[in-house]
Short mmCIF file of C-alpha atoms and ligand atoms in Angstrom, two decimals:
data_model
loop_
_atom_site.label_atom_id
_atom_site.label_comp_id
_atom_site.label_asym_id
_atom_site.label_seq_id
_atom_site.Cartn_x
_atom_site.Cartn_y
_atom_site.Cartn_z
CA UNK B 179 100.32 108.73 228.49
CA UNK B 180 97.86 111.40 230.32
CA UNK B 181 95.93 111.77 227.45
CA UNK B 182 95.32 108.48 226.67
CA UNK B 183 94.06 107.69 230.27
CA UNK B 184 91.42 109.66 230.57
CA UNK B 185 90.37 107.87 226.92
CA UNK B 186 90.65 104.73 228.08
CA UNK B 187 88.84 105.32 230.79
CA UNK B 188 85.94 106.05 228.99
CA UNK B 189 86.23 103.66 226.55
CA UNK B 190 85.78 100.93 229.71
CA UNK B 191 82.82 103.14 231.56
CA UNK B 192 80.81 103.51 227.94
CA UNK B 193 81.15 99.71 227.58
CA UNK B 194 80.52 98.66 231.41
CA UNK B 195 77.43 101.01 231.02
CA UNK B 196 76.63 98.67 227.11
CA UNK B 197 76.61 95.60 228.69
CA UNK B 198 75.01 96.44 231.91
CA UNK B 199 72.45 98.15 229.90
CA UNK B 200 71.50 95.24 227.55
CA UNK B 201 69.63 92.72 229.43
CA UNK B 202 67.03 95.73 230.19
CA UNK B 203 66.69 97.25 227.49
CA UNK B 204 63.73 95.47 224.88
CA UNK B 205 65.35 94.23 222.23
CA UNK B 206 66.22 96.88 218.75
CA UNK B 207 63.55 96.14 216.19
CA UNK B 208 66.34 94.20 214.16
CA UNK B 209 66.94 91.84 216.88
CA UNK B 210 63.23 91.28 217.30
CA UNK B 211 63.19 91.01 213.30
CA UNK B 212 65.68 88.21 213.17
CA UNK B 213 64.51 86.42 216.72
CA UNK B 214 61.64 86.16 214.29
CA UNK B 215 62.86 84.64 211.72
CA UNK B 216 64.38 82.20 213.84
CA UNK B 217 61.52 81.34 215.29
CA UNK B 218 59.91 80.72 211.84
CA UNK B 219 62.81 78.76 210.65
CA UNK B 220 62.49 76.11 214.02
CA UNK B 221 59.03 75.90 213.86
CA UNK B 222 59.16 75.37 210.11
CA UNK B 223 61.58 72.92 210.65
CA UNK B 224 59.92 71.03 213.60
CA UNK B 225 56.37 72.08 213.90
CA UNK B 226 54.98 72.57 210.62
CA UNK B 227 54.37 68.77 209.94
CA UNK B 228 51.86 68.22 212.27
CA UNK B 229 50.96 71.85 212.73
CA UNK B 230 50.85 73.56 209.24
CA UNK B 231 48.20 75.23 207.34
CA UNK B 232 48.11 73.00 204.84
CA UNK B 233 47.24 70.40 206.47
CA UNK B 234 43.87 68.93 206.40
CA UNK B 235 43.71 67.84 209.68
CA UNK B 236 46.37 69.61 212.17
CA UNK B 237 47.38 67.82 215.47
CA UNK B 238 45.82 69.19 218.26
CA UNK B 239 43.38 71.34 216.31
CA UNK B 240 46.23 73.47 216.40
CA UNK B 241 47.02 74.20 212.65
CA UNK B 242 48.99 77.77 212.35
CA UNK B 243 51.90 77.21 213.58
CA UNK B 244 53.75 79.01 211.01
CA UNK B 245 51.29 82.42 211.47
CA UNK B 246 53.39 84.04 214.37
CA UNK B 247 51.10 86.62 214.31
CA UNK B 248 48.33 84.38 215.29
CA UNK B 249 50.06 82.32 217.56
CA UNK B 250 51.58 85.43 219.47
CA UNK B 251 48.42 86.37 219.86
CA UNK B 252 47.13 83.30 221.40
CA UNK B 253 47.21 83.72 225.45
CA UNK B 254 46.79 79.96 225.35
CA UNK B 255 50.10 79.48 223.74
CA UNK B 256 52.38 82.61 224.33
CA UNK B 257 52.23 85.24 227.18
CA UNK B 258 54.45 87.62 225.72
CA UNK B 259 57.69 88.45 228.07
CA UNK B 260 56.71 85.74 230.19
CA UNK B 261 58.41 82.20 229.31
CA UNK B 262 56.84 80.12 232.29
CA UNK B 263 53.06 81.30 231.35
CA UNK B 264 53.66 80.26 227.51
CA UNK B 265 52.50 76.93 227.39
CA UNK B 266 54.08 76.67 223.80
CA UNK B 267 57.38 77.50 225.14
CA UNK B 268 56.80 75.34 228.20
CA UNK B 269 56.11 72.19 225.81
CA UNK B 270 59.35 72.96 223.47
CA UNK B 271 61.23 73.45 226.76
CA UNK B 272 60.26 69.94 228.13
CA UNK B 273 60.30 68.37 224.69
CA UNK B 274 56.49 66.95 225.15
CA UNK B 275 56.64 69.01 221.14
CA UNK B 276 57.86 67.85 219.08
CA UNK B 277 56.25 64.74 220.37
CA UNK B 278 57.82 61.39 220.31
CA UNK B 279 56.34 60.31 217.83
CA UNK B 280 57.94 62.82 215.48
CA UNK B 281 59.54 62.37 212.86
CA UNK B 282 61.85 65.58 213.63
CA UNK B 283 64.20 65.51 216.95
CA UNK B 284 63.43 68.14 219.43
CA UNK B 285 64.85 71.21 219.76
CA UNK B 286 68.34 71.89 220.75
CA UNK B 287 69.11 73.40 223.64
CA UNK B 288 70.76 76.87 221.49
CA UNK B 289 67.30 76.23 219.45
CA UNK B 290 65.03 76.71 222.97
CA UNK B 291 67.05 79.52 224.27
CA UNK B 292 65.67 81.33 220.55
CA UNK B 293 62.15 80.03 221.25
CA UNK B 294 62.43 81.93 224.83
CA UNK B 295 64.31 84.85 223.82
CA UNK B 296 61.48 85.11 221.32
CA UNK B 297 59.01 85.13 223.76
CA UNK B 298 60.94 87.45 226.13
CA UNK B 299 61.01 89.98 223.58
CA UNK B 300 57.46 89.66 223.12
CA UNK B 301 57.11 87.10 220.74
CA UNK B 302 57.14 89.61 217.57
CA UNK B 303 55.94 88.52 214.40
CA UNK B 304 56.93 90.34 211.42
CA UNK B 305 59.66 88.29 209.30
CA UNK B 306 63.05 89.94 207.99
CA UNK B 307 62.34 90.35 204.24
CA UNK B 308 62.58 86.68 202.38
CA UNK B 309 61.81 84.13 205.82
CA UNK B 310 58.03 84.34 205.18
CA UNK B 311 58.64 83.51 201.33
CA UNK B 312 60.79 80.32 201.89
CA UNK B 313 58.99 77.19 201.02
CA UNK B 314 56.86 77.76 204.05
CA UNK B 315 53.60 76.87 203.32
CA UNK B 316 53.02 74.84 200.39
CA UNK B 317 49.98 76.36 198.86
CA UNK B 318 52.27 79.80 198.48
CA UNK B 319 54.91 77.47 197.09
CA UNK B 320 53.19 75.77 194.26
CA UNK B 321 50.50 78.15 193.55
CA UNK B 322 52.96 79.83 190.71
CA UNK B 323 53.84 76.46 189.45
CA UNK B 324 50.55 75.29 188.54
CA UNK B 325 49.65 74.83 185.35
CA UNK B 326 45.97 75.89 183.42
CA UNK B 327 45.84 72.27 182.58
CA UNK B 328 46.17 70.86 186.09
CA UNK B 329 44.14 73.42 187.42
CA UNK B 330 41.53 72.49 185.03
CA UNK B 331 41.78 68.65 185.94
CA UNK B 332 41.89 69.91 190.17
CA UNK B 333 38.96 71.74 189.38
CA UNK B 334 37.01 68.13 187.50
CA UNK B 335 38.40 66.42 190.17
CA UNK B 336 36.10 68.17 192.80
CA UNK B 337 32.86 66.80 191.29
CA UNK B 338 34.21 63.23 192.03
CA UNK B 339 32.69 62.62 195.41
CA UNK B 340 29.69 63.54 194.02
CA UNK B 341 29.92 61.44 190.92
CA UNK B 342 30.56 58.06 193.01
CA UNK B 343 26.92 58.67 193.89
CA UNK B 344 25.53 57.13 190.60
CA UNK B 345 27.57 54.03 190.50
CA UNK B 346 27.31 53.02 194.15
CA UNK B 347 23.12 53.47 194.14
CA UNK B 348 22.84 51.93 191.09
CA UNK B 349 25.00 49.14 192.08
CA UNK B 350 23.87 48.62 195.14
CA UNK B 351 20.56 48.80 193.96
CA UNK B 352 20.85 45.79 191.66
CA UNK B 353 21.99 43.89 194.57
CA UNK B 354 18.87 44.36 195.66
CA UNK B 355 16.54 43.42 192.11
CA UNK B 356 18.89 40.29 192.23
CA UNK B 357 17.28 39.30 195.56
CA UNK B 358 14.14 40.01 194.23
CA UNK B 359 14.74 38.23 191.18
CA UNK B 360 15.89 35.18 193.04
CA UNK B 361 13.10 35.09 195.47
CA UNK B 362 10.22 35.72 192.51
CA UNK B 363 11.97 34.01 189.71
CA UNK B 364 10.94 36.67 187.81
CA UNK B 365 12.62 37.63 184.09
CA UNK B 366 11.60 40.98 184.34
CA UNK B 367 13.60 41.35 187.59
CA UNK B 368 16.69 40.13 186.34
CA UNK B 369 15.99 42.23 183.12
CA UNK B 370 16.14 45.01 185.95
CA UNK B 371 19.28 43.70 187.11
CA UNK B 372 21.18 43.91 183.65
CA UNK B 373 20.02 47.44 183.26
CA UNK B 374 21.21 48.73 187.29
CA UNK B 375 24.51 46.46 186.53
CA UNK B 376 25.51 47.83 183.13
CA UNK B 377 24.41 51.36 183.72
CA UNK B 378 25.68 51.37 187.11
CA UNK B 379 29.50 49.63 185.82
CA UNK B 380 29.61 52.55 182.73
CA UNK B 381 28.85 54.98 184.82
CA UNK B 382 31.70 54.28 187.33
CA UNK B 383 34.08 54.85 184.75
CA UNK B 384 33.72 58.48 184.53
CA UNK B 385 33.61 58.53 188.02
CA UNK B 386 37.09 56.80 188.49
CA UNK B 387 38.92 59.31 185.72
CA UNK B 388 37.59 61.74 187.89
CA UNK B 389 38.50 60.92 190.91
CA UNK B 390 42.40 60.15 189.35
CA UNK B 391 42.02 64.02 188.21
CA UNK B 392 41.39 65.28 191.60
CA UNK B 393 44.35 66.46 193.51
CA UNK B 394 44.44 65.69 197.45
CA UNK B 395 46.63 67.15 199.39
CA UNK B 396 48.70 64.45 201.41
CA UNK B 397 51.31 64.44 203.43
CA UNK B 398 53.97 61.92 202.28
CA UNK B 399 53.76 58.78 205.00
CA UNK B 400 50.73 60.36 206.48
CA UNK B 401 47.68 57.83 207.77
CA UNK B 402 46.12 60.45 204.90
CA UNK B 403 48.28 59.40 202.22
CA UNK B 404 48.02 55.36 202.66
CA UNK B 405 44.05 56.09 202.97
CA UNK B 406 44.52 57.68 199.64
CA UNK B 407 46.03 55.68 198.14
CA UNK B 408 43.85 52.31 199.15
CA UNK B 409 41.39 54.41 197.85
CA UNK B 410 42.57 55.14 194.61
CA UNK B 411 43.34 51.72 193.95
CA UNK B 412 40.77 49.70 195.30
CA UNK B 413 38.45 52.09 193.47
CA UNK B 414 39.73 51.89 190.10
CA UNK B 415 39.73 47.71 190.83
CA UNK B 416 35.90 48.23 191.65
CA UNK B 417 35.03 50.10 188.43
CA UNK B 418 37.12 47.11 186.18
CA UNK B 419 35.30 44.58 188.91
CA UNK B 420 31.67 46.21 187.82
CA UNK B 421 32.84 46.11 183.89
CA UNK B 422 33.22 42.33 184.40
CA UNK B 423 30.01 42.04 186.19
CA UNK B 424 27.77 43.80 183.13
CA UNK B 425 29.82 41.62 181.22
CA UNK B 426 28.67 38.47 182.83
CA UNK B 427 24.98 39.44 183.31
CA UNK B 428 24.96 40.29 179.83
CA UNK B 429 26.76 36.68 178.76
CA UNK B 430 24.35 35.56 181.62
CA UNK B 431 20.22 34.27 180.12
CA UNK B 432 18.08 35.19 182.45
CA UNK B 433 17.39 31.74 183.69
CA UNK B 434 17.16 31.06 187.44
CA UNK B 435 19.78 28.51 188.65
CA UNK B 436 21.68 29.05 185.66
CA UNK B 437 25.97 28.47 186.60
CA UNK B 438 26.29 31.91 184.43
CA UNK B 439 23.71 33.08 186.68
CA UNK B 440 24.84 32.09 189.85
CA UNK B 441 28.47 33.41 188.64
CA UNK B 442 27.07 36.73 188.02
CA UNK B 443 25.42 36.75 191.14
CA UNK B 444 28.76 36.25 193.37
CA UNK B 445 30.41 38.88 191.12
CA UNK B 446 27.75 41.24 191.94
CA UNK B 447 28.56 40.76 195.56
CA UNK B 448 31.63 41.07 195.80
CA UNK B 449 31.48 44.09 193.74
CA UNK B 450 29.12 45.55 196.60
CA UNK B 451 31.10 44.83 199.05
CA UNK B 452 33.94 46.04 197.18
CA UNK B 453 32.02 49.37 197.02
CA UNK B 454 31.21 49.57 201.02
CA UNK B 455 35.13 49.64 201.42
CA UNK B 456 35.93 52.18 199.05
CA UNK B 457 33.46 54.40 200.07
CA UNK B 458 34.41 54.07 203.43
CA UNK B 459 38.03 54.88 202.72
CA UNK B 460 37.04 58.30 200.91
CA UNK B 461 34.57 59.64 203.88
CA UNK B 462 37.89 59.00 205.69
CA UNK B 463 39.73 60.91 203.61
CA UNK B 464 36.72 63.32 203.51
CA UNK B 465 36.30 63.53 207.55
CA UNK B 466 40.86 63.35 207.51
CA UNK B 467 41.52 60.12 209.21
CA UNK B 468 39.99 56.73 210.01
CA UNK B 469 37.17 56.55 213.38
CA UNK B 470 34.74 58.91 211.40
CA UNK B 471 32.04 56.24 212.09
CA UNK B 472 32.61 56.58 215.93
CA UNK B 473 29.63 57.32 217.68
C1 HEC U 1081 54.52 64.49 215.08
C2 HEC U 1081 53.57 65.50 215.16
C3 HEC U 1081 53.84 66.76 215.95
C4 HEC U 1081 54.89 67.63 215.83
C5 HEC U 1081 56.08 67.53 214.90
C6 HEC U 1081 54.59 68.71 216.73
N1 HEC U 1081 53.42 68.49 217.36
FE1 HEC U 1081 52.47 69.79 218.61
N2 HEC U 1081 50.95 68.46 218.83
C7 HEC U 1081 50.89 67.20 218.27
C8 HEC U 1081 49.74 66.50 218.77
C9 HEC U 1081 49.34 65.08 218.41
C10 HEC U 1081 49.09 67.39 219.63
C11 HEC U 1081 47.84 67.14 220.42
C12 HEC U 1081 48.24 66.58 221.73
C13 HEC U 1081 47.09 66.48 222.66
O1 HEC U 1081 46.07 67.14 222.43
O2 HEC U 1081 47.25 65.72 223.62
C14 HEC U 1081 49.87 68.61 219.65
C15 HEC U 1081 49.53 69.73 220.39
C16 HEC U 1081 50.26 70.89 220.40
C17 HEC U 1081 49.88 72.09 221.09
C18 HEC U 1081 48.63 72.26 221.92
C19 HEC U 1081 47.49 72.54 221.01
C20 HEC U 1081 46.22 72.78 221.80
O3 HEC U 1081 45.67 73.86 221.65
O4 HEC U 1081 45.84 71.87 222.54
C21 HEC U 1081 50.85 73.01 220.87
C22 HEC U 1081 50.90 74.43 221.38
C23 HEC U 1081 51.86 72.38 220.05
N3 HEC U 1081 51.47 71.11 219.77
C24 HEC U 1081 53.01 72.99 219.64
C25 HEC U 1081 53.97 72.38 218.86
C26 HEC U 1081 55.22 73.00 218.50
C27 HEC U 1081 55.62 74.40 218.89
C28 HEC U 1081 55.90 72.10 217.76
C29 HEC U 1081 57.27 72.26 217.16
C30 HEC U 1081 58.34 72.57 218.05
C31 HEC U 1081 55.08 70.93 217.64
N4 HEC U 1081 53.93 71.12 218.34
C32 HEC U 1081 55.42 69.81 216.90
C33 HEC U 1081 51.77 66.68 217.36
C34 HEC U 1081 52.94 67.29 216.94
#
């Protein structure tokens, strides 16, 4: 019995002194390792949507949400050991982010106390081996996966903005002969107007396989992906809708006042205005959301 007290003593002063010690003491690299990978996990979980790198157009022009290195970095965001002055902490805390609007609750309360023990330990940023290589980002994800062949067809794909160039002007431009024609009453005007109209409906074809090739990245349920795929489709109905307008001004003499004539003519316009929506859709997709027109 008097040996073992003096043991037993110890045994409580060595872990009185532990636990006294801990709050003090910064954090072993292995806790600041896996408060890391926490970190990652949450804000991969409930950030990355609206905050990821692969995202076109990032919420808040903040888009690196998933680079702790970066963000750590940021005084704007995270003041390292200091919770209140890290505005990203401050906005998890209150749940003003994940904004309503998410799709992804906010964070729980066990999840907030990892977000500030995070930043108390000074908001480190290198991963335990294997967090950084889950399906984080989805450019690291895929990039294995893809094939020559669809890297071939994303690589065609990038020449169809471009492309829509030569069907639109010519197009639109035979809009204009057709006015001309009507106001002159000329033959060689509307001669004009077969050659814009069939040249400018063959040469949309190419244009639309191209622009099927291409490969934009969307965000399922995104304003992004409906834009896209309006786009797709109304353009592809556009190209068919110029095919049966060089059919018609073909079928069409080149008589003014004709019913073929006047058919053609409608056609035509509605295939212009056809084209004003669909190229408005892709410099939305282009500029990464509708109100690129605003002034
Ligand atoms: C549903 C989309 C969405 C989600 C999910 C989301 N945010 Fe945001 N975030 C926004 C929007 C929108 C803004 C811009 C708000 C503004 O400027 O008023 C923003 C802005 C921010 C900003 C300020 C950027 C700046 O520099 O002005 C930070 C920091 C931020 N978010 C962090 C986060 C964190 C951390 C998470 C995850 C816990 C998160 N957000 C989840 C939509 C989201």
């Amino acid at each position: 019995m008097m040996r073992v007290f003096p043991l037993l003593l110890a045994a409580v002063f060595t872990m009185a002194r532990a636990s006294a010690a801990t709050p003090a003491k910064p954090p072993g690299k292995d806790e600041r390792l896996r408060l890391a990978g926490e970190v990652f996990k949450i804000f991969e979980a409930k950030c990355a949507d609206c905050h990821g790198a692969h995202l076109p157009k990032p919420k808040g022009k903040f888009g690196y949400v998933l680079d702790l290195k970066r963000v750590s970095e940021n005084q704007k965001y995270i003041v390292g050991g200091d919770p209140k002055e890290s505005e990203l902490f401050q906005m998890v805390k209150n749940d003003e982010m994940p904004g309503e609007d998410a799709d992804v609750p906010p964070l729980t309360p066990e999840e907030k106390k990892t977000v500030e023990a995070w930043v108390l330990a000074g908001a480190p940023h290198e991963l335990p081996a294997g967090v950084s290589a889950t399906p984080a980002a989805p450019e690291t994800r895929q990039e294995p996966k893809v094939s020559f062949l669809r890297r071939v067809a994303n690589w065609l794909g990038k020449f169809h903005p471009v492309s829509t160039h030569f069907p639109v002007a010519l197009l639109l431009t035979a809009v204009l002969a057709e006015a001309i024609a009507w106001w002159l009453r000329r033959e060689e005007w509307m001669l004009l107007v077969r050659f814009l109209t069939v040249l400018g409906a063959l040469s949309s074809v190419p244009t639309t396989v191209l622009g099927w090739l291409s490969n934009f990245p969307t965000v399922s349920g995104s304003e992004l992906a409906t834009i896209y795929r309006f786009h797709q489709i109304l353009g592809t109905a556009t190209s068919v809708w110029a095919l049966v307008c060089a059919t018609l001004v073909c079928i069409a003499e080149c008589e003014e006042g004709s019913l073929a004539r006047r058919r053609f003519r409608g056609s035509l316009l509605l295939g212009a205005f056809l084209i004003g929506i669909v190229g408005f859709l892709g410099g939305a997709l282009n500029a990464g959301g509708i109100g690129h027109y605003k002034f």
